[in-house]
């Protein structure tokens, strides 16, 4: 004889108690998150500074700041930086995750060493990269000169500076993508690959039709997180180039910082920050829609 499953209902008094216990934390979180947002929204429609709110100007900060060449150049570099950071680090991280699944000698040691760029303080990483490439007598320019390429100034030439900053971002970010990919690959049963191998599927077919679809959700989530990290990444750019040379590596977050804390134009700086937030919300929504469409976790 089978009995129907019973469900326990929470008493109304218990519900009220739980709500009362959670209320202080909820109110505190709302204050912490809402106050800066509301204050920034007020600053975005005024022409004041960090000290004085100034006069109400409506959307003038947006209409005068967003069409400028300065903003367009910063937006273009931000897109390049984002694409390089997301897809470059994902490709390397996924490749290393697949490699570490193989019986490689010393794989555990490699896993620890490969995490160093992610766990190392950004100031230490930026200092190390500056030592490698910043001046004419740094190691990498010296090697390039010895190979006959002349004086290669990685942080003084605008094009090379963009490439260098993107490479550093990939170097800093691939361990995170490797961890995300490793956890997703761990959920794929080896029997699936074995069955595909018995059916005659080669390495590329197994990667395309098994690995990518079965890790799709984790991939999209990692893309969303890395896109947010890249757009909001101020220290990597500022510590390497300060946004130079000639604003070639000035991203939107660096431009907003300059407007607010160097030019003391709070309204335009906050307008840039709100525009960044709006774009990030759209990108995140698009990627989350892809997560919902993924059939396999």
Tab-separated table of C-alpha atoms in Angstrom:
chain	number	residue	atom	x	y	z
A	1	UNK	CA	0.000	0.000	0.000
A	2	UNK	CA	1.422	3.331	-1.047
A	3	UNK	CA	0.833	6.594	0.716
A	4	UNK	CA	0.583	9.929	-1.019
A	5	UNK	CA	3.554	12.211	-0.470
A	6	UNK	CA	2.931	14.813	2.176
A	7	UNK	CA	4.014	18.411	1.871
A	8	UNK	CA	4.865	20.511	4.878
A	9	UNK	CA	3.471	23.993	4.923
A	10	UNK	CA	5.106	26.793	6.805
A	11	UNK	CA	2.982	28.412	9.440
A	12	UNK	CA	2.079	32.082	8.926
A	13	UNK	CA	3.873	32.977	12.153
A	14	UNK	CA	7.053	31.305	10.875
A	15	UNK	CA	6.790	33.206	7.596
A	16	UNK	CA	6.477	36.506	9.432
A	17	UNK	CA	9.446	35.617	11.624
A	18	UNK	CA	11.607	34.786	8.600
A	19	UNK	CA	10.597	38.018	6.863
A	20	UNK	CA	11.424	40.036	9.963
A	21	UNK	CA	14.810	38.349	10.271
A	22	UNK	CA	15.619	38.947	6.603
A	23	UNK	CA	14.306	42.513	6.507
A	24	UNK	CA	17.413	44.270	7.938
A	25	UNK	CA	19.706	42.604	5.393
A	26	UNK	CA	17.313	43.347	2.533
A	27	UNK	CA	16.974	46.989	3.540
A	28	UNK	CA	20.745	47.337	3.906
A	29	UNK	CA	21.365	45.813	0.473
A	30	UNK	CA	18.747	48.084	-1.100
A	31	UNK	CA	20.357	51.130	0.475
A	32	UNK	CA	23.851	50.093	-0.604
A	33	UNK	CA	22.762	49.366	-4.186
A	34	UNK	CA	20.048	51.980	-4.670
A	35	UNK	CA	21.635	55.090	-3.168
A	36	UNK	CA	24.677	55.206	-5.496
A	37	UNK	CA	22.442	54.526	-8.505
A	38	UNK	CA	19.979	57.267	-7.600
A	39	UNK	CA	22.759	59.731	-6.794
A	40	UNK	CA	24.508	58.939	-10.089
A	41	UNK	CA	21.242	59.441	-11.977
A	42	UNK	CA	20.905	62.861	-10.337
A	43	UNK	CA	24.486	63.748	-11.291
A	44	UNK	CA	23.880	62.625	-14.885
A	45	UNK	CA	21.217	65.301	-15.427
A	46	UNK	CA	23.106	68.121	-13.676
A	47	UNK	CA	26.229	70.067	-14.617
A	48	UNK	CA	27.878	69.960	-11.194
A	49	UNK	CA	31.024	68.450	-9.742
A	50	UNK	CA	31.885	65.977	-7.002
A	51	UNK	CA	31.155	68.670	-4.417
A	52	UNK	CA	28.282	70.633	-5.937
A	53	UNK	CA	25.323	69.094	-7.776
A	54	UNK	CA	24.980	72.117	-10.043
A	55	UNK	CA	22.067	73.090	-12.260
A	56	UNK	CA	19.610	70.749	-13.914
A	57	UNK	CA	20.449	70.299	-17.626
A	58	UNK	CA	18.295	67.306	-18.544
A	59	UNK	CA	19.852	64.976	-21.116
A	60	UNK	CA	22.416	67.541	-22.205
A	61	UNK	CA	25.289	65.525	-20.749
A	62	UNK	CA	24.293	62.607	-22.978
A	63	UNK	CA	23.600	64.587	-26.151
A	64	UNK	CA	26.841	66.570	-25.930
A	65	UNK	CA	29.160	63.770	-24.764
A	66	UNK	CA	28.104	60.665	-26.711
A	67	UNK	CA	28.484	62.084	-30.267
A	68	UNK	CA	32.055	63.320	-29.658
A	69	UNK	CA	35.075	61.685	-31.369
A	70	UNK	CA	36.552	61.109	-27.918
A	71	UNK	CA	33.599	58.945	-26.929
A	72	UNK	CA	33.503	57.107	-30.259
A	73	UNK	CA	37.203	56.224	-30.037
A	74	UNK	CA	36.772	55.012	-26.453
A	75	UNK	CA	33.714	52.962	-27.431
A	76	UNK	CA	35.587	51.389	-30.357
A	77	UNK	CA	38.535	50.421	-28.185
A	78	UNK	CA	36.167	49.052	-25.525
A	79	UNK	CA	34.571	46.783	-28.135
A	80	UNK	CA	37.991	45.575	-29.336
A	81	UNK	CA	39.130	45.054	-25.752
A	82	UNK	CA	35.932	43.172	-24.910
A	83	UNK	CA	36.064	40.867	-27.939
A	84	UNK	CA	39.739	40.092	-27.403
A	85	UNK	CA	39.281	39.534	-23.681
A	86	UNK	CA	36.194	37.333	-23.970
A	87	UNK	CA	36.956	35.170	-26.981
A	88	UNK	CA	40.742	35.153	-26.663
A	89	UNK	CA	40.670	34.022	-23.047
A	90	UNK	CA	37.859	31.548	-23.776
A	91	UNK	CA	39.741	29.912	-26.661
A	92	UNK	CA	42.931	29.529	-24.609
A	93	UNK	CA	41.068	28.485	-21.460
A	94	UNK	CA	39.019	25.856	-23.290
A	95	UNK	CA	42.108	24.515	-25.058
A	96	UNK	CA	43.982	24.179	-21.780
A	97	UNK	CA	40.975	22.584	-20.083
A	98	UNK	CA	40.812	19.979	-22.839
A	99	UNK	CA	44.557	19.413	-22.620
A	100	UNK	CA	44.464	18.924	-18.855
A	101	UNK	CA	41.804	16.221	-19.246
A	102	UNK	CA	44.424	14.091	-20.952
A	103	UNK	CA	46.912	12.032	-18.933
A	104	UNK	CA	49.584	14.733	-18.973
A	105	UNK	CA	52.505	14.240	-16.531
A	106	UNK	CA	52.376	16.835	-13.771
A	107	UNK	CA	48.863	18.000	-14.686
A	108	UNK	CA	48.074	19.017	-11.087
A	109	UNK	CA	51.159	21.216	-10.918
A	110	UNK	CA	50.274	22.808	-14.261
A	111	UNK	CA	46.755	23.580	-13.006
A	112	UNK	CA	48.161	25.495	-10.051
A	113	UNK	CA	50.720	27.370	-12.147
A	114	UNK	CA	48.122	28.297	-14.771
A	115	UNK	CA	45.999	29.954	-12.087
A	116	UNK	CA	48.743	32.435	-11.164
A	117	UNK	CA	47.762	35.177	-13.665
A	118	UNK	CA	44.220	35.183	-12.243
A	119	UNK	CA	45.084	35.127	-8.537
A	120	UNK	CA	48.064	37.476	-8.727
A	121	UNK	CA	47.331	41.101	-7.722
A	122	UNK	CA	46.829	43.301	-10.768
A	123	UNK	CA	49.482	45.751	-9.594
A	124	UNK	CA	52.078	42.976	-9.612
A	125	UNK	CA	51.005	41.785	-13.065
A	126	UNK	CA	51.002	45.300	-14.527
A	127	UNK	CA	54.434	45.994	-13.041
A	128	UNK	CA	55.793	42.776	-14.551
A	129	UNK	CA	54.387	43.569	-17.991
A	130	UNK	CA	55.689	47.130	-17.817
A	131	UNK	CA	59.129	45.721	-17.056
A	132	UNK	CA	58.814	43.436	-20.087
A	133	UNK	CA	57.661	45.955	-22.696
A	134	UNK	CA	57.522	49.563	-21.433
A	135	UNK	CA	60.887	50.995	-22.498
A	136	UNK	CA	63.360	50.600	-25.342
A	137	UNK	CA	65.688	48.578	-23.112
A	138	UNK	CA	62.991	46.232	-21.768
A	139	UNK	CA	63.446	42.519	-22.528
A	140	UNK	CA	60.912	42.146	-25.346
A	141	UNK	CA	61.993	45.301	-27.286
A	142	UNK	CA	65.606	44.200	-26.840
A	143	UNK	CA	64.813	40.767	-28.303
A	144	UNK	CA	62.887	42.347	-31.193
A	145	UNK	CA	65.815	44.647	-31.937
A	146	UNK	CA	68.241	41.700	-31.865
A	147	UNK	CA	66.034	39.877	-34.396
A	148	UNK	CA	66.231	42.820	-36.773
A	149	UNK	CA	62.810	44.403	-36.204
A	150	UNK	CA	64.283	47.721	-35.054
A	151	UNK	CA	62.924	49.653	-32.106
A	152	UNK	CA	59.566	48.090	-31.246
A	153	UNK	CA	57.901	50.357	-28.690
A	154	UNK	CA	54.990	48.267	-27.487
A	155	UNK	CA	53.359	50.968	-25.353
A	156	UNK	CA	54.377	54.045	-27.379
A	157	UNK	CA	52.942	53.037	-30.757
A	158	UNK	CA	49.104	53.307	-30.771
A	159	UNK	CA	48.500	50.066	-32.694
A	160	UNK	CA	51.039	48.067	-30.693
A	161	UNK	CA	49.666	49.523	-27.462
A	162	UNK	CA	46.159	48.280	-28.297
A	163	UNK	CA	47.517	44.819	-29.139
A	164	UNK	CA	49.651	44.712	-25.996
A	165	UNK	CA	46.798	45.709	-23.682
A	166	UNK	CA	44.523	43.082	-25.268
A	167	UNK	CA	47.219	40.404	-24.925
A	168	UNK	CA	47.687	41.285	-21.249
A	169	UNK	CA	43.925	41.065	-20.692
A	170	UNK	CA	43.827	37.618	-22.281
A	171	UNK	CA	46.785	36.550	-20.154
A	172	UNK	CA	45.035	37.747	-16.996
A	173	UNK	CA	41.670	36.187	-17.863
A	174	UNK	CA	42.331	32.771	-19.390
A	175	UNK	CA	42.627	31.001	-15.976
A	176	UNK	CA	39.034	31.990	-15.148
A	177	UNK	CA	37.834	30.628	-18.492
A	178	UNK	CA	39.907	27.491	-17.938
A	179	UNK	CA	38.189	26.876	-14.597
A	180	UNK	CA	34.733	27.441	-16.103
A	181	UNK	CA	35.507	25.128	-19.019
A	182	UNK	CA	37.019	22.474	-16.750
A	183	UNK	CA	33.941	22.380	-14.530
A	184	UNK	CA	31.671	22.125	-17.593
A	185	UNK	CA	33.770	19.361	-19.159
A	186	UNK	CA	33.723	17.424	-15.892
A	187	UNK	CA	29.943	17.089	-16.223
A	188	UNK	CA	30.253	15.357	-19.604
A	189	UNK	CA	30.406	11.590	-19.211
A	190	UNK	CA	33.362	9.817	-20.792
A	191	UNK	CA	30.927	7.235	-22.147
A	192	UNK	CA	29.506	9.875	-24.497
A	193	UNK	CA	32.919	10.418	-26.077
A	194	UNK	CA	33.541	6.668	-26.167
A	195	UNK	CA	30.261	6.031	-27.976
A	196	UNK	CA	31.041	8.764	-30.495
A	197	UNK	CA	34.525	7.326	-31.000
A	198	UNK	CA	33.043	3.868	-31.673
A	199	UNK	CA	30.681	5.452	-34.213
A	200	UNK	CA	33.698	6.774	-36.102
A	201	UNK	CA	33.606	10.402	-34.957
A	202	UNK	CA	36.996	12.072	-35.169
A	203	UNK	CA	38.440	14.621	-32.719
A	204	UNK	CA	36.907	17.590	-34.558
A	205	UNK	CA	33.467	15.952	-34.767
A	206	UNK	CA	33.561	15.086	-31.063
A	207	UNK	CA	34.582	18.651	-30.219
A	208	UNK	CA	31.948	20.232	-32.458
A	209	UNK	CA	28.976	17.977	-31.754
A	210	UNK	CA	29.644	16.920	-28.156
A	211	UNK	CA	31.987	19.289	-26.324
A	212	UNK	CA	30.584	22.604	-27.566
A	213	UNK	CA	26.848	21.766	-27.229
A	214	UNK	CA	27.203	20.074	-23.852
A	215	UNK	CA	29.185	22.953	-22.371
A	216	UNK	CA	27.104	25.693	-24.018
A	217	UNK	CA	25.403	26.960	-20.863
A	218	UNK	CA	28.658	27.286	-18.974
A	219	UNK	CA	30.228	28.969	-21.993
A	220	UNK	CA	27.501	31.605	-22.265
A	221	UNK	CA	27.655	32.305	-18.532
A	222	UNK	CA	31.441	32.734	-18.713
A	223	UNK	CA	31.020	35.092	-21.679
A	224	UNK	CA	28.551	37.227	-19.728
A	225	UNK	CA	30.858	37.434	-16.722
A	226	UNK	CA	33.961	38.121	-18.802
A	227	UNK	CA	32.158	40.810	-20.833
A	228	UNK	CA	31.319	42.585	-17.564
A	229	UNK	CA	34.895	42.167	-16.340
A	230	UNK	CA	36.327	43.604	-19.574
A	231	UNK	CA	34.058	46.633	-19.845
A	232	UNK	CA	34.616	47.504	-16.171
A	233	UNK	CA	38.355	46.773	-16.230
A	234	UNK	CA	40.001	50.019	-15.206
A	235	UNK	CA	43.286	48.956	-13.517
A	236	UNK	CA	44.665	46.812	-16.365
A	237	UNK	CA	44.472	49.662	-18.865
A	238	UNK	CA	45.337	52.490	-16.527
A	239	UNK	CA	48.351	50.776	-14.975
A	240	UNK	CA	49.772	49.802	-18.379
A	241	UNK	CA	49.157	52.865	-20.542
A	242	UNK	CA	46.972	55.324	-18.651
A	243	UNK	CA	44.749	55.341	-21.734
A	244	UNK	CA	47.548	56.425	-24.089
A	245	UNK	CA	49.318	56.877	-26.339
A	246	UNK	CA	47.111	59.634	-27.838
A	247	UNK	CA	44.061	57.985	-26.211
A	248	UNK	CA	44.523	54.821	-28.302
A	249	UNK	CA	43.795	52.603	-25.271
A	250	UNK	CA	41.295	54.875	-23.560
A	251	UNK	CA	38.251	52.726	-22.826
A	252	UNK	CA	34.875	54.014	-21.684
A	253	UNK	CA	35.671	53.347	-18.029
A	254	UNK	CA	38.971	55.240	-18.342
A	255	UNK	CA	37.225	58.101	-20.151
A	256	UNK	CA	34.562	58.278	-17.432
A	257	UNK	CA	37.295	58.363	-14.778
A	258	UNK	CA	39.057	61.230	-16.541
A	259	UNK	CA	35.855	63.223	-16.888
A	260	UNK	CA	34.919	62.851	-13.241
A	261	UNK	CA	38.223	62.864	-11.355
A	262	UNK	CA	40.569	64.809	-13.650
A	263	UNK	CA	38.318	67.227	-15.548
A	264	UNK	CA	35.805	67.446	-12.665
A	265	UNK	CA	32.916	67.081	-15.135
A	266	UNK	CA	30.729	64.725	-13.147
A	267	UNK	CA	27.704	64.909	-15.447
A	268	UNK	CA	29.451	63.755	-18.665
A	269	UNK	CA	31.432	61.109	-16.774
A	270	UNK	CA	28.336	59.620	-15.169
A	271	UNK	CA	26.523	59.786	-18.529
A	272	UNK	CA	29.272	57.633	-20.023
A	273	UNK	CA	28.975	55.186	-17.120
A	274	UNK	CA	25.201	54.915	-17.573
A	275	UNK	CA	25.678	54.251	-21.277
A	276	UNK	CA	28.139	51.459	-20.429
A	277	UNK	CA	25.627	49.956	-18.003
A	278	UNK	CA	22.840	50.072	-20.593
A	279	UNK	CA	24.977	48.306	-23.202
A	280	UNK	CA	26.076	45.668	-20.682
A	281	UNK	CA	22.462	44.968	-19.768
A	282	UNK	CA	21.621	44.418	-23.455
A	283	UNK	CA	24.625	42.137	-24.036
A	284	UNK	CA	23.868	40.172	-20.864
A	285	UNK	CA	20.204	39.788	-21.836
A	286	UNK	CA	21.151	38.462	-25.276
A	287	UNK	CA	23.587	35.942	-23.821
A	288	UNK	CA	21.140	34.849	-21.125
A	289	UNK	CA	18.569	34.227	-23.855
A	290	UNK	CA	21.100	31.874	-25.410
A	291	UNK	CA	21.521	30.148	-22.040
A	292	UNK	CA	17.808	29.441	-21.837
A	293	UNK	CA	17.852	27.986	-25.350
A	294	UNK	CA	20.709	25.613	-24.554
A	295	UNK	CA	19.214	22.146	-24.157
A	296	UNK	CA	22.077	20.559	-22.258
A	297	UNK	CA	23.483	21.924	-18.994
